[in-house]
Short mmCIF file of C-alpha atoms in Angstrom, two decimals:
data_model
loop_
_atom_site.label_atom_id
_atom_site.label_comp_id
_atom_site.label_asym_id
_atom_site.label_seq_id
_atom_site.Cartn_x
_atom_site.Cartn_y
_atom_site.Cartn_z
CA UNK A 721 -99.99 -30.81 -68.74
CA UNK A 722 -99.26 -27.16 -70.05
CA UNK A 723 -97.73 -26.26 -66.56
CA UNK A 724 -95.50 -29.32 -66.60
CA UNK A 725 -94.26 -28.29 -70.08
CA UNK A 726 -93.46 -24.81 -69.07
CA UNK A 727 -91.49 -25.84 -65.98
CA UNK A 728 -89.30 -28.10 -68.24
CA UNK A 729 -88.63 -25.33 -70.53
CA UNK A 730 -87.53 -23.02 -67.49
CA UNK A 731 -85.15 -25.84 -66.18
CA UNK A 732 -83.58 -26.36 -69.62
CA UNK A 733 -83.04 -22.54 -70.07
CA UNK A 734 -81.54 -22.20 -66.66
CA UNK A 735 -79.17 -25.17 -67.21
CA UNK A 736 -78.13 -23.55 -70.43
CA UNK A 737 -77.58 -20.07 -68.81
CA UNK A 738 -75.38 -21.93 -66.00
CA UNK A 739 -73.36 -23.60 -68.76
CA UNK A 740 -72.63 -20.50 -70.46
CA UNK A 741 -71.64 -18.69 -67.28
CA UNK A 742 -69.10 -21.53 -66.23
CA UNK A 743 -65.51 -20.79 -66.88
CA UNK A 744 -63.28 -23.65 -67.86
CA UNK A 745 -61.04 -25.39 -70.23
CA UNK A 746 -62.41 -27.88 -72.84
CA UNK A 747 -61.40 -31.38 -71.86
CA UNK A 748 -59.13 -33.53 -74.02
CA UNK A 749 -56.84 -30.80 -75.15
CA UNK A 750 -53.31 -29.71 -74.34
CA UNK A 751 -52.69 -27.87 -71.06
CA UNK A 752 -53.12 -24.07 -71.27
CA UNK A 753 -49.72 -22.52 -70.79
CA UNK A 754 -50.33 -19.14 -72.55
CA UNK A 755 -50.59 -16.20 -70.18
CA UNK A 756 -53.24 -13.45 -70.73
CA UNK A 757 -52.79 -10.92 -73.73
CA UNK A 758 -53.55 -7.42 -73.59
CA UNK A 759 -56.05 -6.09 -76.07
CA UNK A 760 -54.70 -2.69 -76.66
CA UNK A 761 -57.64 -1.52 -78.94
CA UNK A 762 -59.82 -1.75 -75.85
CA UNK A 763 -57.29 -0.37 -73.32
CA UNK A 764 -55.81 2.97 -72.37
CA UNK A 765 -52.77 3.64 -74.51
CA UNK A 766 -49.47 2.63 -73.25
CA UNK A 767 -46.69 5.05 -73.42
CA UNK A 768 -49.10 8.03 -73.19
CA UNK A 769 -47.79 11.46 -72.78
CA UNK A 770 -49.56 14.63 -71.05
CA UNK A 771 -51.28 12.01 -68.85
CA UNK A 772 -53.92 13.44 -66.53
CA UNK A 773 -56.33 10.49 -65.85
CA UNK A 774 -57.31 9.21 -62.34
CA UNK A 775 -57.44 5.51 -63.48
CA UNK A 776 -55.99 3.16 -66.13
CA UNK A 777 -57.74 0.28 -67.74
CA UNK A 778 -56.26 -2.80 -69.32
CA UNK A 779 -58.35 -5.23 -71.08
CA UNK A 780 -57.30 -8.84 -71.74
CA UNK A 781 -58.36 -11.62 -74.10
CA UNK A 782 -59.59 -13.77 -71.31
CA UNK A 783 -60.79 -13.68 -67.74
CA UNK A 784 -58.22 -12.93 -65.22
CA UNK A 785 -57.38 -12.92 -61.60
CA UNK A 786 -55.13 -10.63 -59.57
CA UNK A 787 -52.91 -12.33 -57.01
CA UNK A 788 -51.60 -10.30 -54.12
CA UNK A 789 -51.97 -6.89 -55.94
CA UNK A 790 -51.06 -4.86 -52.88
CA UNK A 791 -47.51 -6.26 -52.85
CA UNK A 792 -46.96 -7.21 -56.61
CA UNK A 793 -48.25 -4.04 -58.19
CA UNK A 794 -45.88 -1.22 -57.80
CA UNK A 795 -45.59 2.41 -59.29
CA UNK A 796 -42.13 4.20 -59.82
CA UNK A 797 -41.30 6.85 -59.06
CA UNK A 798 -43.24 6.07 -55.81
CA UNK A 799 -46.31 7.94 -54.90
CA UNK A 800 -47.43 9.32 -51.67
CA UNK A 801 -50.60 7.27 -51.57
CA UNK A 802 -50.95 3.59 -52.57
CA UNK A 803 -52.71 2.88 -55.90
CA UNK A 804 -55.49 0.38 -56.07
CA UNK A 805 -56.07 -2.37 -58.54
CA UNK A 806 -59.24 -4.49 -59.15
CA UNK A 807 -60.71 -6.80 -61.84
CA UNK A 808 -63.72 -5.98 -63.83
CA UNK A 809 -64.63 -8.66 -66.16
CA UNK A 810 -61.63 -9.27 -68.34
CA UNK A 811 -59.98 -5.93 -67.36
CA UNK A 812 -57.61 -4.57 -64.61
CA UNK A 813 -58.52 -1.12 -63.30
CA UNK A 814 -55.67 0.83 -61.55
CA UNK A 815 -56.77 4.03 -59.73
CA UNK A 816 -54.97 6.69 -57.95
CA UNK A 817 -55.95 7.96 -54.55
CA UNK A 818 -58.24 10.97 -54.82
CA UNK A 819 -55.82 13.30 -53.28
CA UNK A 820 -52.74 11.89 -55.18
CA UNK A 821 -51.02 14.65 -57.20
CA UNK A 822 -48.68 13.41 -60.00
CA UNK A 823 -45.57 15.22 -60.53
CA UNK A 824 -45.26 17.29 -63.58
CA UNK A 825 -42.90 16.19 -66.54
CA UNK A 826 -42.29 12.73 -64.94
CA UNK A 827 -42.22 9.34 -66.70
CA UNK A 828 -44.08 6.84 -64.40
CA UNK A 829 -44.07 3.10 -64.70
CA UNK A 830 -46.69 0.73 -63.22
CA UNK A 831 -44.92 -2.84 -62.81
CA UNK A 832 -47.52 -5.49 -62.29
CA UNK A 833 -45.04 -8.01 -61.12
CA UNK A 834 -46.69 -11.50 -60.94
CA UNK A 835 -50.04 -10.24 -60.10
CA UNK A 836 -51.96 -10.80 -63.51
CA UNK A 837 -52.82 -14.50 -64.07
CA UNK A 838 -55.41 -16.13 -66.27
CA UNK A 839 -58.59 -17.43 -64.44
CA UNK A 840 -58.50 -20.99 -65.79
CA UNK A 841 -54.74 -22.19 -65.63
CA UNK A 842 -53.23 -19.49 -63.40
CA UNK A 843 -50.64 -18.53 -66.13
CA UNK A 844 -48.68 -15.42 -65.13
CA UNK A 845 -48.17 -12.47 -67.40
CA UNK A 846 -44.54 -11.49 -66.70
CA UNK A 847 -42.89 -8.14 -66.87
CA UNK A 848 -46.17 -6.44 -67.68
CA UNK A 849 -45.38 -2.66 -67.38
CA UNK A 850 -47.64 0.21 -68.18
CA UNK A 851 -45.64 3.51 -69.02
CA UNK A 852 -47.10 7.17 -69.12
CA UNK A 853 -45.65 10.63 -68.81
CA UNK A 854 -47.29 13.70 -67.19
CA UNK A 855 -45.16 15.75 -69.71
CA UNK A 856 -44.54 15.89 -73.24
CA UNK A 857 -41.80 13.10 -73.47
CA UNK A 858 -41.37 9.60 -72.34
CA UNK A 859 -37.97 8.79 -70.49
CA UNK A 860 -36.11 6.40 -72.68
CA UNK A 861 -32.96 5.46 -71.04
CA UNK A 862 -32.23 1.86 -70.15
CA UNK A 863 -30.07 -0.64 -68.29
CA UNK A 864 -29.57 -4.33 -68.98
CA UNK A 865 -27.48 -7.20 -67.73
CA UNK A 866 -27.45 -10.61 -66.10
CA UNK A 867 -27.63 -12.19 -62.56
CA UNK A 868 -25.94 -15.47 -61.67
CA UNK A 869 -25.49 -17.55 -58.51
CA UNK A 870 -22.22 -16.74 -56.87
CA UNK A 871 -21.37 -20.36 -56.25
CA UNK A 872 -22.81 -22.26 -59.19
CA UNK A 873 -22.15 -19.34 -61.68
CA UNK A 874 -25.47 -20.25 -63.26
CA UNK A 875 -28.14 -17.75 -64.38
CA UNK A 876 -31.17 -17.11 -61.92
CA UNK A 877 -34.54 -16.43 -63.04
CA UNK A 878 -37.33 -14.41 -61.35
CA UNK A 879 -34.74 -12.29 -59.42
CA UNK A 880 -35.80 -8.74 -58.71
CA UNK A 881 -33.38 -6.14 -60.20
CA UNK A 882 -33.80 -2.92 -58.40
CA UNK A 883 -32.75 0.82 -58.80
CA UNK A 884 -32.62 3.28 -55.89
CA UNK A 885 -32.03 7.13 -56.11
CA UNK A 886 -31.16 6.77 -52.25
CA UNK A 887 -27.64 6.22 -51.80
CA UNK A 888 -27.82 4.73 -48.12
CA UNK A 889 -26.08 1.42 -47.79
CA UNK A 890 -29.12 0.11 -45.96
CA UNK A 891 -31.72 1.18 -48.56
CA UNK A 892 -32.52 -2.42 -49.51
CA UNK A 893 -33.47 -3.04 -45.95
CA UNK A 894 -36.24 -0.63 -45.49
CA UNK A 895 -37.16 1.11 -48.82
CA UNK A 896 -39.11 0.05 -51.87
CA UNK A 897 -37.24 0.47 -55.23
CA UNK A 898 -37.40 3.51 -57.51
CA UNK A 899 -37.47 1.24 -60.56
CA UNK A 900 -37.36 -2.58 -60.72
CA UNK A 901 -37.67 -5.50 -63.14
CA UNK A 902 -37.31 -9.34 -62.92
CA UNK A 903 -34.87 -11.64 -64.55
CA UNK A 904 -36.00 -13.99 -67.31
CA UNK A 905 -35.19 -17.66 -67.44
CA UNK A 906 -31.77 -17.01 -68.60
CA UNK A 907 -31.07 -14.61 -65.72
CA UNK A 908 -31.18 -11.45 -68.05
CA UNK A 909 -32.93 -8.25 -66.95
CA UNK A 910 -33.85 -4.98 -68.74
CA UNK A 911 -34.70 -1.78 -67.02
CA UNK A 912 -36.41 0.76 -69.40
CA UNK A 913 -37.73 4.19 -69.60
CA UNK A 914 -35.46 5.38 -67.10
CA UNK A 915 -34.96 8.92 -66.20
CA UNK A 916 -31.35 10.74 -66.41
CA UNK A 917 -29.97 10.10 -63.00
CA UNK A 918 -27.57 8.12 -60.76
CA UNK A 919 -28.70 5.16 -58.95
CA UNK A 920 -27.69 2.21 -56.77
CA UNK A 921 -28.47 -1.18 -58.31
CA UNK A 922 -29.30 -4.34 -56.33
CA UNK A 923 -30.74 -7.82 -57.01
CA UNK A 924 -32.83 -9.66 -54.54
CA UNK A 925 -34.40 -13.23 -54.61
CA UNK A 926 -37.47 -12.02 -52.83
CA UNK A 927 -39.06 -14.78 -50.91
CA UNK A 928 -42.02 -12.87 -49.42
CA UNK A 929 -42.75 -10.28 -52.12
CA UNK A 930 -41.73 -7.38 -49.79
CA UNK A 931 -39.24 -5.72 -52.04
CA UNK A 932 -37.10 -5.49 -49.15
CA UNK A 933 -34.30 -7.67 -47.77
CA UNK A 934 -36.08 -8.79 -44.67
CA UNK A 935 -35.77 -12.67 -44.47
CA UNK A 936 -32.99 -14.95 -43.42
CA UNK A 937 -32.03 -17.04 -46.62
CA UNK A 938 -32.91 -14.40 -49.16
CA UNK A 939 -30.14 -14.15 -51.68
CA UNK A 940 -28.84 -10.58 -52.57
CA UNK A 941 -26.35 -9.10 -55.09
CA UNK A 942 -25.09 -5.65 -55.52
CA UNK A 943 -23.15 -3.60 -58.11
CA UNK A 944 -20.13 -2.01 -56.58
CA UNK A 945 -20.45 1.21 -58.63
CA UNK A 946 -23.14 3.80 -59.08
CA UNK A 947 -25.23 3.47 -62.26
CA UNK A 948 -25.36 6.71 -64.32
CA UNK A 949 -28.16 6.19 -66.90
CA UNK A 950 -26.74 8.93 -69.21
CA UNK A 951 -23.59 6.57 -69.68
CA UNK A 952 -23.32 4.32 -72.62
CA UNK A 953 -21.59 1.49 -70.60
CA UNK A 954 -24.71 0.36 -68.71
CA UNK A 955 -25.11 -2.88 -70.93
CA UNK A 956 -24.24 -6.39 -69.68
CA UNK A 957 -24.04 -5.50 -66.20
CA UNK A 958 -23.27 -8.68 -64.10
CA UNK A 959 -24.27 -9.31 -60.45
CA UNK A 960 -23.63 -12.53 -58.44
CA UNK A 961 -26.40 -13.52 -55.89
CA UNK A 962 -24.95 -14.50 -52.48
CA UNK A 963 -26.47 -15.58 -49.30
CA UNK A 964 -25.25 -13.55 -46.27
CA UNK A 965 -24.09 -15.69 -43.34
CA UNK A 966 -26.60 -15.56 -40.76
CA UNK A 967 -25.21 -15.09 -37.22
CA UNK A 968 -25.39 -17.98 -34.89
CA UNK A 969 -28.53 -17.99 -32.59
CA UNK A 970 -28.98 -20.06 -29.48
CA UNK A 971 -32.31 -21.89 -29.67
CA UNK A 972 -32.34 -24.14 -26.57
CA UNK A 973 -30.20 -26.28 -24.22
CA UNK A 974 -30.90 -29.09 -21.97
CA UNK A 975 -29.16 -31.14 -19.43
CA UNK A 976 -31.38 -34.23 -19.22
CA UNK A 977 -28.64 -36.33 -17.55
CA UNK A 978 -25.66 -35.26 -15.32
CA UNK A 979 -22.49 -34.88 -17.22
CA UNK A 980 -24.04 -33.78 -20.67
CA UNK A 981 -25.24 -30.43 -21.94
CA UNK A 982 -26.79 -30.40 -25.30
CA UNK A 983 -27.03 -27.10 -27.00
CA UNK A 984 -28.98 -26.41 -30.14
CA UNK A 985 -28.13 -23.47 -32.33
CA UNK A 986 -29.46 -22.05 -35.45
CA UNK A 987 -26.48 -21.70 -37.68
CA UNK A 988 -23.77 -23.17 -35.31
CA UNK A 989 -20.77 -20.98 -34.67
CA UNK A 990 -17.82 -22.18 -36.86
CA UNK A 991 -15.35 -21.53 -33.96
CA UNK A 992 -16.07 -21.02 -30.25
CA UNK A 993 -14.38 -21.33 -26.70
CA UNK A 994 -16.05 -22.83 -23.57
CA UNK A 995 -15.62 -21.37 -20.25
CA UNK A 996 -17.01 -23.58 -17.38
CA UNK A 997 -17.78 -21.97 -14.08
CA UNK A 998 -16.06 -23.22 -12.05
CA UNK A 999 -13.09 -23.25 -14.38
CA UNK A 1000 -11.66 -26.46 -12.96
CA UNK A 1001 -14.25 -28.55 -14.80
CA UNK A 1002 -12.87 -30.89 -17.43
CA UNK A 1003 -14.77 -30.66 -20.60
CA UNK A 1004 -15.21 -32.50 -23.93
CA UNK A 1005 -17.09 -30.99 -26.69
CA UNK A 1006 -18.31 -32.21 -30.09
CA UNK A 1007 -20.83 -31.28 -32.79
CA UNK A 1008 -23.62 -33.74 -33.34
CA UNK A 1009 -25.67 -32.85 -36.30
CA UNK A 1010 -27.02 -29.27 -35.62
CA UNK A 1011 -26.15 -29.37 -31.95
CA UNK A 1012 -23.20 -28.84 -29.83
CA UNK A 1013 -22.69 -31.59 -27.14
CA UNK A 1014 -20.62 -30.60 -24.00
CA UNK A 1015 -19.58 -33.42 -21.78
CA UNK A 1016 -18.24 -32.59 -18.28
CA UNK A 1017 -16.50 -34.90 -15.93
CA UNK A 1018 -16.95 -33.70 -12.49
CA UNK A 1019 -20.50 -34.54 -11.77
CA UNK A 1020 -20.58 -33.73 -7.86
CA UNK A 1021 -20.71 -29.95 -8.41
CA UNK A 1022 -23.65 -28.24 -7.01
CA UNK A 1023 -23.58 -25.25 -9.67
CA UNK A 1024 -22.03 -25.29 -13.10
CA UNK A 1025 -22.87 -22.49 -15.54
CA UNK A 1026 -21.21 -22.48 -18.98
CA UNK A 1027 -20.30 -19.56 -21.13
CA UNK A 1028 -20.01 -20.05 -25.01
CA UNK A 1029 -17.89 -17.34 -26.64
CA UNK A 1030 -17.92 -16.77 -30.46
CA UNK A 1031 -16.98 -13.87 -32.57
CA UNK A 1032 -17.90 -10.88 -30.32
CA UNK A 1033 -20.85 -12.72 -28.91
CA UNK A 1034 -21.30 -15.08 -25.89
CA UNK A 1035 -24.29 -17.17 -24.59
CA UNK A 1036 -24.48 -18.28 -20.84
CA UNK A 1037 -26.04 -21.64 -20.02
CA UNK A 1038 -27.53 -21.71 -16.54
CA UNK A 1039 -26.93 -24.92 -14.64
CA UNK A 1040 -30.17 -26.95 -14.04
CA UNK A 1041 -29.25 -30.26 -12.04
CA UNK A 1042 -30.93 -33.28 -13.66
CA UNK A 1043 -32.06 -36.16 -11.68
CA UNK A 1044 -30.68 -38.76 -13.98
CA UNK A 1045 -26.92 -39.78 -14.15
CA UNK A 1046 -24.59 -41.81 -16.24
CA UNK A 1047 -23.70 -43.99 -13.13
CA UNK A 1048 -24.50 -47.48 -13.94
CA UNK A 1049 -25.12 -46.78 -17.69
CA UNK A 1050 -23.69 -49.38 -20.10
CA UNK A 1051 -20.32 -48.39 -21.80
CA UNK A 1052 -20.33 -49.80 -25.29
CA UNK A 1053 -19.57 -48.82 -28.82
CA UNK A 1054 -21.03 -45.39 -30.02
CA UNK A 1055 -22.26 -47.05 -33.21
CA UNK A 1056 -22.87 -50.87 -33.59
CA UNK A 1057 -20.78 -50.75 -36.83
CA UNK A 1058 -17.63 -49.86 -34.84
CA UNK A 1059 -17.16 -53.49 -34.54
CA UNK A 1060 -15.85 -53.77 -38.12
CA UNK A 1061 -13.25 -51.40 -39.40
CA UNK A 1062 -11.14 -50.67 -42.34
CA UNK A 1063 -8.10 -48.42 -42.11
CA UNK A 1064 -4.68 -47.81 -43.69
CA UNK A 1065 -1.71 -49.61 -42.14
CA UNK A 1066 0.09 -46.63 -41.27
CA UNK A 1067 -2.72 -45.02 -39.37
CA UNK A 1068 -3.84 -45.72 -35.85
CA UNK A 1069 -6.98 -47.78 -35.28
CA UNK A 1070 -9.53 -45.47 -33.58
CA UNK A 1071 -12.75 -47.09 -31.82
CA UNK A 1072 -15.50 -44.61 -30.70
CA UNK A 1073 -17.25 -45.38 -27.48
CA UNK A 1074 -20.51 -43.83 -26.36
CA UNK A 1075 -19.04 -41.60 -23.54
CA UNK A 1076 -15.73 -39.88 -22.92
CA UNK A 1077 -13.03 -42.23 -21.47
CA UNK A 1078 -10.73 -41.68 -18.46
CA UNK A 1079 -8.46 -44.80 -18.53
CA UNK A 1080 -7.56 -47.79 -20.46
CA UNK A 1081 -6.32 -51.13 -18.88
CA UNK A 1082 -4.27 -52.84 -21.51
CA UNK A 1083 -4.11 -56.10 -19.68
CA UNK A 1084 -7.59 -56.65 -20.64
CA UNK A 1085 -7.08 -55.64 -24.37
CA UNK A 1086 -5.74 -58.17 -26.83
CA UNK A 1087 -4.80 -57.53 -30.53
CA UNK A 1088 -4.39 -60.55 -32.68
CA UNK A 1089 -3.49 -60.89 -36.63
CA UNK A 1090 -4.94 -63.23 -39.03
CA UNK A 1091 -2.62 -66.06 -37.95
CA UNK A 1092 -4.12 -65.78 -34.51
CA UNK A 1093 -0.72 -64.42 -33.10
CA UNK A 1094 -0.88 -61.90 -30.32
CA UNK A 1095 0.53 -58.50 -31.51
CA UNK A 1096 2.06 -55.90 -29.16
CA UNK A 1097 0.75 -52.38 -29.47
CA UNK A 1098 0.74 -48.83 -28.07
CA UNK A 1099 -2.50 -47.27 -27.09
CA UNK A 1100 -4.18 -44.14 -25.77
CA UNK A 1101 -7.35 -42.19 -25.23
CA UNK A 1102 -8.90 -39.04 -27.22
CA UNK A 1103 -12.23 -37.84 -26.04
CA UNK A 1104 -14.87 -40.73 -26.67
CA UNK A 1105 -12.29 -42.91 -28.54
CA UNK A 1106 -9.48 -45.04 -27.90
CA UNK A 1107 -6.64 -45.88 -30.19
CA UNK A 1108 -4.37 -48.65 -30.99
CA UNK A 1109 -1.24 -48.57 -33.01
CA UNK A 1110 1.43 -51.09 -34.13
CA UNK A 1111 3.34 -51.93 -37.17
CA UNK A 1112 0.21 -53.05 -39.16
CA UNK A 1113 0.90 -55.01 -42.21
CA UNK A 1114 -0.62 -54.43 -45.56
CA UNK A 1115 -3.92 -56.09 -46.55
CA UNK A 1116 -4.22 -58.02 -43.48
CA UNK A 1117 -7.18 -58.71 -40.91
CA UNK A 1118 -6.73 -58.15 -37.17
CA UNK A 1119 -9.03 -58.92 -34.18
CA UNK A 1120 -9.25 -56.53 -31.15
CA UNK A 1121 -10.78 -58.17 -28.02
CA UNK A 1122 -11.78 -55.96 -25.20
CA UNK A 1123 -12.40 -57.80 -22.03
CA UNK A 1124 -14.46 -56.52 -18.96
CA UNK A 1125 -12.68 -53.71 -17.15
CA UNK A 1126 -10.50 -52.87 -20.35
CA UNK A 1127 -11.60 -49.11 -19.92
CA UNK A 1128 -13.56 -46.77 -17.78
CA UNK A 1129 -15.56 -43.69 -18.70
CA UNK A 1130 -15.64 -40.32 -17.05
CA UNK A 1131 -18.41 -41.24 -14.80
CA UNK A 1132 -16.91 -44.47 -13.20
CA UNK A 1133 -18.47 -47.08 -15.53
CA UNK A 1134 -16.04 -49.89 -16.49
CA UNK A 1135 -16.66 -52.00 -19.47
CA UNK A 1136 -18.90 -54.71 -18.34
CA UNK A 1137 -19.26 -56.95 -21.38
CA UNK A 1138 -16.52 -58.48 -23.61
CA UNK A 1139 -16.44 -56.67 -27.08
CA UNK A 1140 -14.76 -57.87 -30.36
CA UNK A 1141 -13.64 -55.63 -33.20
CA UNK A 1142 -12.81 -57.16 -36.56
CA UNK A 1143 -10.74 -54.95 -38.75
CA UNK A 1144 -8.77 -55.03 -41.97
CA UNK A 1145 -5.89 -52.84 -43.45
CA UNK A 1146 -6.45 -51.70 -46.89
CA UNK A 1147 -4.25 -52.90 -49.89
CA UNK A 1148 -1.93 -49.82 -50.43
CA UNK A 1149 -1.58 -50.72 -53.93
CA UNK A 1150 -5.24 -49.90 -54.67
CA UNK A 1151 -4.69 -46.33 -53.65
CA UNK A 1152 -2.94 -43.42 -55.27
CA UNK A 1153 -1.84 -39.99 -54.63
CA UNK A 1154 -1.94 -36.30 -55.88
CA UNK A 1155 0.96 -33.89 -55.52
CA UNK A 1156 0.06 -30.22 -56.22
CA UNK A 1157 2.89 -27.67 -56.55
CA UNK A 1158 1.36 -24.34 -55.54
CA UNK A 1159 3.00 -21.08 -56.77
CA UNK A 1160 2.01 -17.42 -57.20
CA UNK A 1161 1.00 -16.98 -53.42
CA UNK A 1162 1.67 -13.43 -52.35
CA UNK A 1163 0.27 -11.92 -49.22
CA UNK A 1164 -3.15 -13.63 -48.95
CA UNK A 1165 -3.63 -17.18 -47.62
CA UNK A 1166 -5.82 -19.63 -49.47
CA UNK A 1167 -7.84 -22.84 -48.60
CA UNK A 1168 -7.07 -25.98 -50.63
CA UNK A 1169 -9.90 -28.38 -50.73
CA UNK A 1170 -9.69 -31.84 -52.47
CA UNK A 1171 -13.16 -32.53 -53.78
CA UNK A 1172 -14.66 -35.87 -54.83
CA UNK A 1173 -17.77 -34.48 -56.62
CA UNK A 1174 -19.63 -32.33 -54.03
CA UNK A 1175 -17.76 -33.87 -51.15
CA UNK A 1176 -14.65 -32.26 -49.44
CA UNK A 1177 -12.08 -35.06 -48.78
CA UNK A 1178 -9.12 -32.99 -47.35
CA UNK A 1179 -8.48 -29.39 -46.51
CA UNK A 1180 -5.14 -27.51 -46.41
CA UNK A 1181 -4.22 -23.97 -45.53
CA UNK A 1182 -1.87 -22.36 -48.11
CA UNK A 1183 0.25 -19.52 -46.82
CA UNK A 1184 3.42 -19.97 -48.87
CA UNK A 1185 4.31 -21.67 -52.25
CA UNK A 1186 4.80 -25.25 -51.45
CA UNK A 1187 4.35 -28.95 -52.69
CA UNK A 1188 1.15 -30.45 -51.28
CA UNK A 1189 0.77 -34.12 -51.05
CA UNK A 1190 -2.58 -35.84 -50.79
CA UNK A 1191 -2.29 -39.68 -50.49
CA UNK A 1192 -4.24 -42.79 -49.67
CA UNK A 1193 -6.83 -41.75 -52.24
CA UNK A 1194 -9.12 -44.22 -53.96
CA UNK A 1195 -9.63 -44.41 -57.65
CA UNK A 1196 -11.75 -41.39 -58.69
CA UNK A 1197 -12.05 -38.29 -60.62
CA UNK A 1198 -11.17 -35.53 -58.09
CA UNK A 1199 -10.99 -31.64 -58.34
CA UNK A 1200 -9.60 -28.79 -56.25
CA UNK A 1201 -11.60 -26.07 -54.73
CA UNK A 1202 -9.41 -22.97 -53.91
CA UNK A 1203 -10.86 -20.29 -51.79
CA UNK A 1204 -9.35 -16.87 -51.13
CA UNK A 1205 -9.03 -16.48 -47.29
CA UNK A 1206 -8.91 -12.83 -47.07
CA UNK A 1207 -9.67 -12.63 -43.37
CA UNK A 1208 -7.51 -15.51 -42.39
CA UNK A 1209 -10.23 -17.55 -40.51
CA UNK A 1210 -9.52 -20.69 -42.40
CA UNK A 1211 -12.91 -20.96 -44.11
CA UNK A 1212 -15.01 -19.43 -46.96
CA UNK A 1213 -16.79 -16.18 -45.80
CA UNK A 1214 -19.94 -14.98 -47.48
CA UNK A 1215 -20.26 -11.27 -48.37
CA UNK A 1216 -22.26 -8.71 -46.48
CA UNK A 1217 -24.75 -6.12 -47.75
CA UNK A 1218 -23.88 -3.27 -45.35
CA UNK A 1219 -20.57 -1.82 -46.42
CA UNK A 1220 -20.75 -3.87 -49.65
CA UNK A 1221 -18.07 -6.41 -48.88
CA UNK A 1222 -17.88 -9.15 -51.39
CA UNK A 1223 -17.68 -12.87 -50.67
CA UNK A 1224 -14.33 -14.38 -50.77
CA UNK A 1225 -13.62 -15.89 -54.28
CA UNK A 1226 -13.48 -19.45 -55.18
CA UNK A 1227 -11.97 -21.33 -58.10
CA UNK A 1228 -12.18 -24.77 -59.26
CA UNK A 1229 -9.25 -26.80 -60.82
CA UNK A 1230 -10.14 -30.09 -62.71
CA UNK A 1231 -7.86 -32.96 -62.11
CA UNK A 1232 -7.61 -35.96 -64.56
CA UNK A 1233 -8.96 -39.32 -63.31
CA UNK A 1234 -6.85 -41.03 -60.61
CA UNK A 1235 -6.45 -44.72 -61.12
CA UNK A 1236 -5.40 -47.39 -58.56
CA UNK A 1237 -1.65 -47.10 -57.69
CA UNK A 1238 -1.28 -43.81 -59.70
CA UNK A 1239 0.49 -40.72 -58.59
CA UNK A 1240 -0.67 -37.49 -60.29
CA UNK A 1241 1.32 -34.24 -60.41
CA UNK A 1242 -0.40 -30.72 -60.84
CA UNK A 1243 0.96 -27.34 -61.03
CA UNK A 1244 -1.30 -24.51 -59.91
CA UNK A 1245 -0.37 -20.85 -60.19
CA UNK A 1246 -2.71 -18.99 -57.61
CA UNK A 1247 -2.01 -15.57 -59.00
CA UNK A 1248 -2.79 -16.61 -62.43
CA UNK A 1249 -6.05 -18.30 -61.13
CA UNK A 1250 -7.40 -15.32 -59.34
CA UNK A 1251 -5.69 -12.33 -60.87
CA UNK A 1252 -7.63 -9.91 -62.93
CA UNK A 1253 -11.13 -11.50 -62.33
CA UNK A 1254 -14.08 -9.70 -60.90
CA UNK A 1255 -16.02 -12.80 -59.77
#
């Protein structure tokens, strides 16, 4: 009985010890959102001068973890050997390499990045910096400013803002910064305890915590002047984050069926030219999702290579003759919804088929109006589509009947089944127009886009002062997006880091709501819109 009581006491004590050793958050309370706090009475003094220690200890008010310390924790100015950081209870201990020699009369910063987190809730201690000097003074110069997204113009948080004493244009690609800080939730940054010197300043939305610009899709920003820390103008520095345009990259291509090459790109080229070998081959190309479809008509060739040229690059597609062909494949609508169409009476009616067309036989095509009267029409072919035009009437329904043999595709397949298309012209009185008088254009061309929310409805290239008319518009609240086309390629071009070329600027012009049947008039002075602005 005595032995049994003793065992029970041991078990109870063990459970008590285990319970005390567990780390956790009491149930039922609010979530812990407070990051760890440094207890300076138990830590090495911050801003210490005449520093000669081999390690630094920071003690916190709770148990902590270090996340990715090798990448997150950096010291500036950089050392020859990496520092090490470990946790010991509630403390972080930073140690210098045994053979590291700190420079005399230099102020150092240890920036912990996002490394320090509490044990229970993983709350991050942001912008934790330990400063010390090997001399008699602490450097006290500072820089502050804001980082915004180039397109949205909204502040961006958690962006690295970095200073470099190296003046190379490629420094962001291969070197760690001399000083750095992160932006807060309002996009603001503060770089403190800086030495008197000249620096380049960059901002980086660092996706892989490398402190270098080394991933596609990472956004960057630069300041187009050197920063002299002795100046008194280093406040309210504004930088705009942009995403460099990644060059097109051929991923794969296939010829599963004779007459069609499907080419998949990562970042499709905006403009390209096709050079078939032999060059007598007839081609039709189109963009389908993120791929380039190249249709070729002559399918009896034994060899067909294709060269795609864009910018100063080219890709060669080697011919691989497939077993399958389009011969005998059904010619029909490209999309089942093609059998119901709405269009404006002054437009041609376009019907899209599933393959490029070579001929129409209008004796097998009948157009009738809502009174079942046959209507004469003109017609033609464009790629995979055929079009019909006549003096369509306003707000009237029509029927197009396609009988067998009405058309033939590139591969000798005639339409085998009858197809019926029901269509309706819009009521023109329910549509409006916007007339914009553009002035102030000098030597630069501009791109004028009519926007319906985030969707581009129509695009015009502006080279001279003119009145631009947008008609057949539904009732909506539109805006204009105007882009400075410095290189004349007809599209917005992102900036580049090397050479510090800025992105082409854009401006937005709001328009009052367009009602049914309305005609809005607007004056836009391009020079006034763009002149004298940095961003």
